[in-house]
PDB file of C-alpha atoms and ligand atoms in Angstrom:
ATOM      1  CA  MET V   1       7.227  13.592  18.786  1.00 92.00           C
ATOM      2  CA  GLN V   2       9.356  12.882  15.706  1.00 93.00           C
ATOM      3  CA  PRO V   3       9.900  16.022  13.589  1.00 97.00           C
ATOM      4  CA  ILE V   4       8.394  15.615  10.121  1.00 97.00           C
ATOM      5  CA  ALA V   5      11.689  16.562   8.507  1.00 97.00           C
ATOM      6  CA  ASP V   6      13.308  13.521  10.148  1.00 97.00           C
ATOM      7  CA  ILE V   7      10.910  11.047   8.561  1.00 96.00           C
ATOM      8  CA  ARG V   8      12.754   9.264   5.801  1.00 95.00           C
ATOM      9  CA  LYS V   9      13.110   5.779   4.420  1.00 95.00           C
ATOM     10  CA  GLU V  10      15.935   4.161   2.539  1.00 96.00           C
ATOM     11  CA  TYR V  11      14.658   2.187  -0.460  1.00 97.00           C
ATOM     12  CA  LYS V  12      16.592  -0.981  -1.111  1.00 95.00           C
ATOM     13  CA  GLN V  13      14.277  -3.824  -2.139  1.00 96.00           C
ATOM     14  CA  GLU V  14      14.568  -3.957  -5.905  1.00 97.00           C
ATOM     15  CA  THR V  15      16.190  -2.547  -9.012  1.00 97.00           C
ATOM     16  CA  LEU V  16      14.752  -1.625 -12.411  1.00 98.00           C
ATOM     17  CA  ASN V  17      17.214  -2.378 -15.193  1.00 97.00           C
ATOM     18  CA  GLU V  18      16.949  -1.931 -18.942  1.00 97.00           C
ATOM     19  CA  LYS V  19      17.856  -5.589 -19.423  1.00 96.00           C
ATOM     20  CA  ASP V  20      14.921  -6.770 -17.298  1.00 95.00           C
ATOM     21  CA  ILE V  21      12.093  -4.605 -18.640  1.00 97.00           C
ATOM     22  CA  GLN V  22       9.477  -5.360 -21.285  1.00 98.00           C
ATOM     23  CA  PRO V  23       9.672  -3.569 -24.663  1.00 97.00           C
ATOM     24  CA  ASN V  24       5.941  -2.790 -24.376  1.00 97.00           C
ATOM     25  CA  ALA V  25       4.702  -0.430 -21.641  1.00 98.00           C
ATOM     26  CA  TYR V  26       1.499  -2.430 -21.058  1.00 98.00           C
ATOM     27  CA  ALA V  27       3.486  -5.628 -20.628  1.00 98.00           C
ATOM     28  CA  GLN V  28       5.684  -3.850 -18.091  1.00 98.00           C
ATOM     29  CA  PHE V  29       2.560  -2.546 -16.294  1.00 98.00           C
ATOM     30  CA  GLU V  30       1.148  -6.073 -16.270  1.00 98.00           C
ATOM     31  CA  LYS V  31       4.352  -7.419 -14.726  1.00 98.00           C
ATOM     32  CA  TRP V  32       4.296  -4.852 -11.906  1.00 98.00           C
ATOM     33  CA  TRP V  33       0.525  -5.173 -11.498  1.00 98.00           C
ATOM     34  CA  ASP V  34       0.817  -8.962 -11.027  1.00 98.00           C
ATOM     35  CA  GLU V  35       3.591  -8.464  -8.483  1.00 98.00           C
ATOM     36  CA  ALA V  36       1.508  -5.851  -6.632  1.00 98.00           C
ATOM     37  CA  LEU V  37      -1.494  -8.203  -6.560  1.00 98.00           C
ATOM     38  CA  LYS V  38       0.628 -11.096  -5.313  1.00 98.00           C
ATOM     39  CA  SER V  39       2.079  -8.930  -2.546  1.00 97.00           C
ATOM     40  CA  GLY V  40      -1.433  -8.568  -1.085  1.00 96.00           C
ATOM     41  CA  LEU V  41      -1.335  -4.774  -1.117  1.00 96.00           C
ATOM     42  CA  ASP V  42      -4.369  -3.063   0.373  1.00 96.00           C
ATOM     43  CA  GLU V  43      -6.440  -1.103  -2.213  1.00 98.00           C
ATOM     44  CA  VAL V  44      -3.943  -2.007  -4.910  1.00 98.00           C
ATOM     45  CA  ASN V  45      -6.251  -0.545  -7.583  1.00 98.00           C
ATOM     46  CA  ALA V  46      -6.531   2.864  -5.911  1.00 98.00           C
ATOM     47  CA  MET V  47      -4.891   5.458  -8.137  1.00 98.00           C
ATOM     48  CA  THR V  48      -4.625   9.223  -8.126  1.00 99.00           C
ATOM     49  CA  LEU V  49      -6.418  10.821 -11.053  1.00 99.00           C
ATOM     50  CA  ALA V  50      -5.172  14.311 -11.930  1.00 98.00           C
ATOM     51  CA  THR V  51      -7.172  16.673 -14.129  1.00 98.00           C
ATOM     52  CA  VAL V  52      -7.016  20.361 -15.015  1.00 98.00           C
ATOM     53  CA  ASN V  53      -9.928  22.767 -15.088  1.00 97.00           C
ATOM     54  CA  GLU V  54     -10.624  25.443 -17.699  1.00 95.00           C
ATOM     55  CA  ASP V  55      -8.170  27.975 -16.259  1.00 96.00           C
ATOM     56  CA  GLY V  56      -5.406  25.381 -15.891  1.00 96.00           C
ATOM     57  CA  THR V  57      -5.887  24.755 -12.167  1.00 97.00           C
ATOM     58  CA  PRO V  58      -5.000  21.132 -11.375  1.00 98.00           C
ATOM     59  CA  ALA V  59      -7.119  18.826  -9.205  1.00 98.00           C
ATOM     60  CA  ALA V  60      -6.292  15.350  -7.931  1.00 98.00           C
ATOM     61  CA  ARG V  61      -8.325  12.621  -6.273  1.00 98.00           C
ATOM     62  CA  ILE V  62      -8.310   8.851  -5.846  1.00 98.00           C
ATOM     63  CA  VAL V  63     -10.404   6.630  -8.120  1.00 98.00           C
ATOM     64  CA  LEU V  64     -10.343   2.863  -8.560  1.00 98.00           C
ATOM     65  CA  LEU V  65      -8.840   1.140 -11.577  1.00 98.00           C
ATOM     66  CA  LYS V  66     -11.474  -1.257 -12.902  1.00 98.00           C
ATOM     67  CA  GLY V  67      -9.636  -2.723 -15.866  1.00 98.00           C
ATOM     68  CA  TYR V  68      -6.646  -2.319 -18.143  1.00 97.00           C
ATOM     69  CA  SER V  69      -5.609  -3.651 -21.515  1.00 96.00           C
ATOM     70  CA  PRO V  70      -3.555  -2.413 -24.464  1.00 94.00           C
ATOM     71  CA  ASN V  71      -6.593  -0.171 -25.108  1.00 94.00           C
ATOM     72  CA  GLY V  72      -6.098   1.724 -21.861  1.00 98.00           C
ATOM     73  CA  PHE V  73      -6.933   2.075 -18.166  1.00 98.00           C
ATOM     74  CA  VAL V  74     -10.591   2.176 -17.083  1.00 98.00           C
ATOM     75  CA  PHE V  75     -12.274   3.846 -14.109  1.00 98.00           C
ATOM     76  CA  TYR V  76     -15.910   4.705 -13.298  1.00 98.00           C
ATOM     77  CA  THR V  77     -17.440   7.889 -12.015  1.00 98.00           C
ATOM     78  CA  ASN V  78     -20.234  10.441 -12.281  1.00 98.00           C
ATOM     79  CA  TYR V  79     -20.309  12.145 -15.692  1.00 98.00           C
ATOM     80  CA  ASN V  80     -21.539  15.397 -14.057  1.00 98.00           C
ATOM     81  CA  SER V  81     -18.744  15.504 -11.458  1.00 98.00           C
ATOM     82  CA  ASN V  82     -15.977  18.088 -11.356  1.00 98.00           C
ATOM     83  CA  LYS V  83     -13.489  15.590 -12.753  1.00 98.00           C
ATOM     84  CA  ALA V  84     -15.865  14.855 -15.657  1.00 98.00           C
ATOM     85  CA  LYS V  85     -16.121  18.588 -16.431  1.00 98.00           C
ATOM     86  CA  HIS V  86     -12.320  18.819 -16.463  1.00 98.00           C
ATOM     87  CA  ILE V  87     -12.099  15.753 -18.718  1.00 98.00           C
ATOM     88  CA  ASP V  88     -14.726  17.130 -21.125  1.00 95.00           C
ATOM     89  CA  ASN V  89     -12.750  20.322 -21.302  1.00 94.00           C
ATOM     90  CA  SER V  90      -9.157  19.098 -21.678  1.00 97.00           C
ATOM     91  CA  GLY V  91      -9.441  15.475 -22.851  1.00 98.00           C
ATOM     92  CA  LYS V  92      -6.231  14.722 -20.931  1.00 98.00           C
ATOM     93  CA  VAL V  93      -5.447  13.272 -17.500  1.00 98.00           C
ATOM     94  CA  ALA V  94      -2.664  11.788 -15.418  1.00 98.00           C
ATOM     95  CA  LEU V  95      -2.903   8.646 -13.290  1.00 99.00           C
ATOM     96  CA  LEU V  96      -0.574   7.677 -10.475  1.00 99.00           C
ATOM     97  CA  PHE V  97      -0.069   4.526  -8.468  1.00 98.00           C
ATOM     98  CA  PHE V  98       2.147   4.516  -5.347  1.00 98.00           C
ATOM     99  CA  TRP V  99       2.703   1.026  -4.005  1.00 98.00           C
ATOM    100  CA  ALA V 100       4.670   1.856  -0.844  1.00 97.00           C
ATOM    101  CA  PRO V 101       5.443  -1.706   0.314  1.00 97.00           C
ATOM    102  CA  LEU V 102       7.033  -2.383  -3.086  1.00 98.00           C
ATOM    103  CA  GLU V 103       8.783   1.021  -3.179  1.00 98.00           C
ATOM    104  CA  ARG V 104       7.209   1.597  -6.598  1.00 98.00           C
ATOM    105  CA  GLN V 105       5.430   4.416  -8.371  1.00 98.00           C
ATOM    106  CA  ILE V 106       3.800   4.337 -11.815  1.00 99.00           C
ATOM    107  CA  ARG V 107       2.896   7.594 -13.598  1.00 99.00           C
ATOM    108  CA  ILE V 108       0.614   7.550 -16.621  1.00 98.00           C
ATOM    109  CA  THR V 109      -0.375  10.475 -18.838  1.00 98.00           C
ATOM    110  CA  GLY V 110      -2.701  10.305 -21.771  1.00 98.00           C
ATOM    111  CA  SER V 111      -5.931  11.153 -23.493  1.00 98.00           C
ATOM    112  CA  VAL V 112      -9.264  10.120 -22.004  1.00 98.00           C
ATOM    113  CA  SER V 113     -12.688   9.296 -23.399  1.00 98.00           C
ATOM    114  CA  LYS V 114     -15.910   7.614 -22.264  1.00 98.00           C
ATOM    115  CA  VAL V 115     -16.139   3.836 -22.582  1.00 98.00           C
ATOM    116  CA  SER V 116     -19.097   2.446 -24.560  1.00 98.00           C
ATOM    117  CA  GLU V 117     -22.571   2.423 -22.981  1.00 98.00           C
ATOM    118  CA  GLU V 118     -22.445  -1.380 -23.138  1.00 98.00           C
ATOM    119  CA  GLU V 119     -19.174  -1.522 -21.192  1.00 98.00           C
ATOM    120  CA  SER V 120     -20.552   0.843 -18.538  1.00 98.00           C
ATOM    121  CA  ASP V 121     -23.754  -1.236 -18.291  1.00 98.00           C
ATOM    122  CA  THR V 122     -21.771  -4.456 -17.881  1.00 98.00           C
ATOM    123  CA  TYR V 123     -19.690  -3.034 -15.057  1.00 98.00           C
ATOM    124  CA  PHE V 124     -22.654  -1.267 -13.410  1.00 98.00           C
ATOM    125  CA  ASN V 125     -24.639  -4.520 -13.408  1.00 97.00           C
ATOM    126  CA  SER V 126     -21.785  -6.272 -11.603  1.00 97.00           C
ATOM    127  CA  ARG V 127     -21.905  -3.817  -8.666  1.00 97.00           C
ATOM    128  CA  PRO V 128     -23.656  -4.533  -5.343  1.00 96.00           C
ATOM    129  CA  ALA V 129     -27.223  -3.114  -5.163  1.00 95.00           C
ATOM    130  CA  GLY V 130     -26.187  -0.536  -2.555  1.00 95.00           C
ATOM    131  CA  SER V 131     -23.536   0.914  -4.870  1.00 97.00           C
ATOM    132  CA  LYS V 132     -26.046   1.047  -7.716  1.00 97.00           C
ATOM    133  CA  ILE V 133     -28.477   3.039  -5.562  1.00 97.00           C
ATOM    134  CA  GLY V 134     -25.540   5.197  -4.436  1.00 97.00           C
ATOM    135  CA  ALA V 135     -24.823   6.164  -8.039  1.00 98.00           C
ATOM    136  CA  TRP V 136     -28.412   7.417  -8.345  1.00 98.00           C
ATOM    137  CA  ALA V 137     -28.437   9.090  -4.932  1.00 97.00           C
ATOM    138  CA  SER V 138     -25.296  11.235  -5.122  1.00 97.00           C
ATOM    139  CA  PRO V 139     -25.080  14.420  -7.230  1.00 96.00           C
ATOM    140  CA  GLN V 140     -21.302  14.032  -7.042  1.00 97.00           C
ATOM    141  CA  SER V 141     -19.233  17.209  -6.495  1.00 96.00           C
ATOM    142  CA  LEU V 142     -22.268  19.458  -5.862  1.00 97.00           C
ATOM    143  CA  PRO V 143     -22.696  21.202  -2.495  1.00 97.00           C
ATOM    144  CA  ILE V 144     -25.505  19.628  -0.436  1.00 98.00           C
ATOM    145  CA  PHE V 145     -27.171  21.155   2.608  1.00 98.00           C
ATOM    146  CA  ASN V 146     -26.483  18.213   4.910  1.00 98.00           C
ATOM    147  CA  ARG V 147     -26.014  14.413   4.988  1.00 98.00           C
ATOM    148  CA  GLU V 148     -29.779  13.892   5.148  1.00 98.00           C
ATOM    149  CA  VAL V 149     -30.018  15.073   1.535  1.00 97.00           C
ATOM    150  CA  ILE V 150     -28.270  11.958   0.218  1.00 97.00           C
ATOM    151  CA  GLU V 151     -29.851   9.699   2.820  1.00 98.00           C
ATOM    152  CA  GLU V 152     -33.265  10.890   1.603  1.00 98.00           C
ATOM    153  CA  ASN V 153     -32.137  10.317  -1.992  1.00 98.00           C
ATOM    154  CA  GLU V 154     -30.965   6.829  -1.079  1.00 98.00           C
ATOM    155  CA  LYS V 155     -34.375   6.065   0.443  1.00 98.00           C
ATOM    156  CA  LYS V 156     -36.175   7.526  -2.574  1.00 98.00           C
ATOM    157  CA  TYR V 157     -34.244   5.448  -5.137  1.00 97.00           C
ATOM    158  CA  THR V 158     -34.348   2.284  -2.998  1.00 97.00           C
ATOM    159  CA  GLU V 159     -38.150   2.589  -3.036  1.00 97.00           C
ATOM    160  CA  LYS V 160     -38.263   3.538  -6.718  1.00 96.00           C
ATOM    161  CA  PHE V 161     -36.330   0.414  -7.738  1.00 96.00           C
ATOM    162  CA  SER V 162     -37.730  -1.911  -5.043  1.00 94.00           C
ATOM    163  CA  ASP V 163     -39.784  -3.982  -7.487  1.00 91.00           C
ATOM    164  CA  THR V 164     -37.376  -3.678 -10.430  1.00 89.00           C
ATOM    165  CA  ALA V 165     -35.422  -6.837 -11.248  1.00 88.00           C
ATOM    166  CA  ILE V 166     -32.466  -4.851 -12.589  1.00 92.00           C
ATOM    167  CA  ILE V 167     -31.510  -1.441 -11.222  1.00 96.00           C
ATOM    168  CA  PRO V 168     -30.644   0.529 -14.366  1.00 97.00           C
ATOM    169  CA  ARG V 169     -27.414   2.489 -14.767  1.00 98.00           C
ATOM    170  CA  PRO V 170     -27.993   6.217 -14.283  1.00 98.00           C
ATOM    171  CA  PRO V 171     -27.337   8.105 -17.532  1.00 97.00           C
ATOM    172  CA  HIS V 172     -24.935  10.357 -15.611  1.00 98.00           C
ATOM    173  CA  TRP V 173     -22.706   7.489 -14.469  1.00 98.00           C
ATOM    174  CA  GLY V 174     -20.179   5.446 -16.456  1.00 98.00           C
ATOM    175  CA  GLY V 175     -16.612   4.702 -17.342  1.00 98.00           C
ATOM    176  CA  TYR V 176     -13.663   6.517 -18.815  1.00 98.00           C
ATOM    177  CA  ILE V 177     -10.681   4.955 -20.538  1.00 98.00           C
ATOM    178  CA  VAL V 178      -7.244   6.550 -20.376  1.00 98.00           C
ATOM    179  CA  LYS V 179      -5.062   5.873 -23.414  1.00 98.00           C
ATOM    180  CA  PRO V 180      -1.484   6.482 -22.319  1.00 98.00           C
ATOM    181  CA  THR V 181       1.041   8.445 -24.316  1.00 98.00           C
ATOM    182  CA  GLN V 182       3.621   8.031 -21.534  1.00 98.00           C
ATOM    183  CA  ILE V 183       4.104   5.576 -18.672  1.00 98.00           C
ATOM    184  CA  GLU V 184       6.917   5.983 -16.174  1.00 98.00           C
ATOM    185  CA  PHE V 185       8.024   3.217 -13.825  1.00 98.00           C
ATOM    186  CA  TRP V 186       9.858   4.301 -10.643  1.00 98.00           C
ATOM    187  CA  GLN V 187      11.702   1.936  -8.357  1.00 98.00           C
ATOM    188  CA  GLY V 188      13.080   3.328  -5.095  1.00 98.00           C
ATOM    189  CA  ARG V 189      16.854   2.871  -4.646  1.00 97.00           C
ATOM    190  CA  PRO V 190      19.326   3.771  -1.902  1.00 96.00           C
ATOM    191  CA  SER V 191      20.574   7.341  -1.407  1.00 96.00           C
ATOM    192  CA  ARG V 192      17.676   8.770  -3.446  1.00 96.00           C
ATOM    193  CA  LEU V 193      19.327   7.451  -6.641  1.00 96.00           C
ATOM    194  CA  HIS V 194      16.154   5.785  -7.819  1.00 97.00           C
ATOM    195  CA  ASP V 195      15.523   3.973 -11.110  1.00 98.00           C
ATOM    196  CA  ARG V 196      13.137   5.714 -13.516  1.00 98.00           C
ATOM    197  CA  ILE V 197      12.203   4.216 -16.869  1.00 98.00           C
ATOM    198  CA  LEU V 198       9.956   6.267 -19.162  1.00 98.00           C
ATOM    199  CA  TYR V 199       7.977   4.720 -22.043  1.00 98.00           C
ATOM    200  CA  SER V 200       6.726   7.196 -24.693  1.00 98.00           C
ATOM    201  CA  LEU V 201       4.314   6.131 -27.418  1.00 98.00           C
ATOM    202  CA  GLN V 202       5.663   6.745 -30.926  1.00 98.00           C
ATOM    203  CA  THR V 203       3.634   7.455 -34.067  1.00 97.00           C
ATOM    204  CA  ASP V 204       4.302   3.896 -35.297  1.00 97.00           C
ATOM    205  CA  LYS V 205       2.762   2.639 -31.984  1.00 96.00           C
ATOM    206  CA  SER V 206       6.089   1.367 -30.673  1.00 97.00           C
ATOM    207  CA  TRP V 207       7.373   2.564 -27.287  1.00 98.00           C
ATOM    208  CA  LYS V 208      10.517   4.669 -26.944  1.00 98.00           C
ATOM    209  CA  ILE V 209      12.294   3.734 -23.706  1.00 98.00           C
ATOM    210  CA  GLU V 210      14.477   6.200 -21.806  1.00 98.00           C
ATOM    211  CA  ARG V 211      16.095   6.241 -18.383  1.00 98.00           C
ATOM    212  CA  LEU V 212      15.429   9.456 -16.459  1.00 98.00           C
ATOM    213  CA  ALA V 213      17.603  10.918 -13.733  1.00 98.00           C
ATOM    214  CA  PRO V 214      15.996  10.501 -10.310  1.00 98.00           C
TER     215      PRO V 214
HETATM  216  C1  LIG P   1     -10.048   4.744  -1.976  1.00 85.60           C
HETATM  217  C2  LIG P   1     -10.954   5.656  -2.771  1.00 85.60           C
HETATM  218  C3  LIG P   1     -11.556   5.181  -3.921  1.00 85.60           C
HETATM  219  C4  LIG P   1     -12.371   6.002  -4.689  1.00 85.60           C
HETATM  220  N1  LIG P   1     -12.887   5.534  -5.852  1.00 85.60           N
HETATM  221  C5  LIG P   1     -13.633   6.343  -6.626  1.00 85.60           C
HETATM  222  C6  LIG P   1     -14.058   5.916  -7.923  1.00 85.60           C
HETATM  223  O1  LIG P   1     -13.735   4.817  -8.396  1.00 85.60           O
HETATM  224  N2  LIG P   1     -14.842   6.771  -8.634  1.00 85.60           N
HETATM  225  C7  LIG P   1     -15.201   8.004  -8.167  1.00 85.60           C
HETATM  226  O2  LIG P   1     -15.908   8.720  -8.854  1.00 85.60           O
HETATM  227  N3  LIG P   1     -14.759   8.453  -6.973  1.00 85.60           N
HETATM  228  C8  LIG P   1     -13.988   7.663  -6.192  1.00 85.60           C
HETATM  229  N4  LIG P   1     -13.522   8.112  -4.986  1.00 85.60           N
HETATM  230  C9  LIG P   1     -13.928   9.476  -4.528  1.00 85.60           C
HETATM  231  C10 LIG P   1     -13.035  10.514  -5.248  1.00 85.60           C
HETATM  232  O3  LIG P   1     -11.757  10.560  -4.648  1.00 85.60           O
HETATM  233  C11 LIG P   1     -13.664  11.928  -5.231  1.00 85.60           C
HETATM  234  O4  LIG P   1     -13.962  12.306  -3.909  1.00 85.60           O
HETATM  235  C12 LIG P   1     -14.944  11.997  -6.059  1.00 85.60           C
HETATM  236  O5  LIG P   1     -14.843  11.230  -7.255  1.00 85.60           O
HETATM  237  C13 LIG P   1     -15.286  13.432  -6.424  1.00 85.60           C
HETATM  238  O6  LIG P   1     -14.224  14.005  -7.169  1.00 85.60           O
HETATM  239  P1  LIG P   1     -14.426  15.315  -8.066  1.00 85.60           P
HETATM  240  O7  LIG P   1     -15.332  16.254  -7.272  1.00 85.60           O
HETATM  241  O8  LIG P   1     -13.048  15.878  -8.246  1.00 85.60           O
HETATM  242  O9  LIG P   1     -15.068  14.901  -9.354  1.00 85.60           O
HETATM  243  C14 LIG P   1     -12.655   7.327  -4.229  1.00 85.60           C
HETATM  244  C15 LIG P   1     -12.030   7.812  -3.072  1.00 85.60           C
HETATM  245  C16 LIG P   1     -11.184   6.989  -2.367  1.00 85.60           C
HETATM  246  C17 LIG P   1     -10.478   7.552  -1.152  1.00 85.60           C
END
């Protein structure tokens, strides 16, 4: 069996040069996002969401990006979950995309707030019925005695909404929007001498652009 320490890959596909990048961090994200989509990457919108709890302990998990614009990056979750408690407490998060086939990483840090009720309703209404019931059935992040607990919940809410034309959005479920203060684009390069370009939001809303050592 191959020793873990021997697993390594040389990155050599692309470069990230100051002359080729966009002056606006969102425009640069859009460029890489379009390229990631075109490359047919599996779960391209899966991103790591990092939060910190009240005593400063970090936690990370995957969530799905459901939209982005110059206003920020949107994901959906349970407002009673652990991540939601961390968000309520700190108001700050980090997001991370790693697109291995493209040898690219994007790191985002910023402030986070709930999207409007209307925006959450619109997205919730676009979900398959099973996912809507799932949002009602799962007390996300809480310990449950066994799997039957959520299967029973699923049955209960399926029956409850069986003759309802529209399954309503649970009040404890909705979106968050992350407004970045920094976005870093990382392109793998040979010999671990990668390209890193950091965009930092300035008070006049322009982006300061710096190259970071790999
Ligand atoms: C590929 C993938 C996509 C996921 N997407 C979401 C999501 O969009 N929203 C969500 O709340 N949890 C999502 N999860 C589950 C989370 O990783 C996590 O288990 C859950 O949100 C509970 O996290 P918490 O207890 O830290 O709040 C996803 C997990 C995976 C592996």
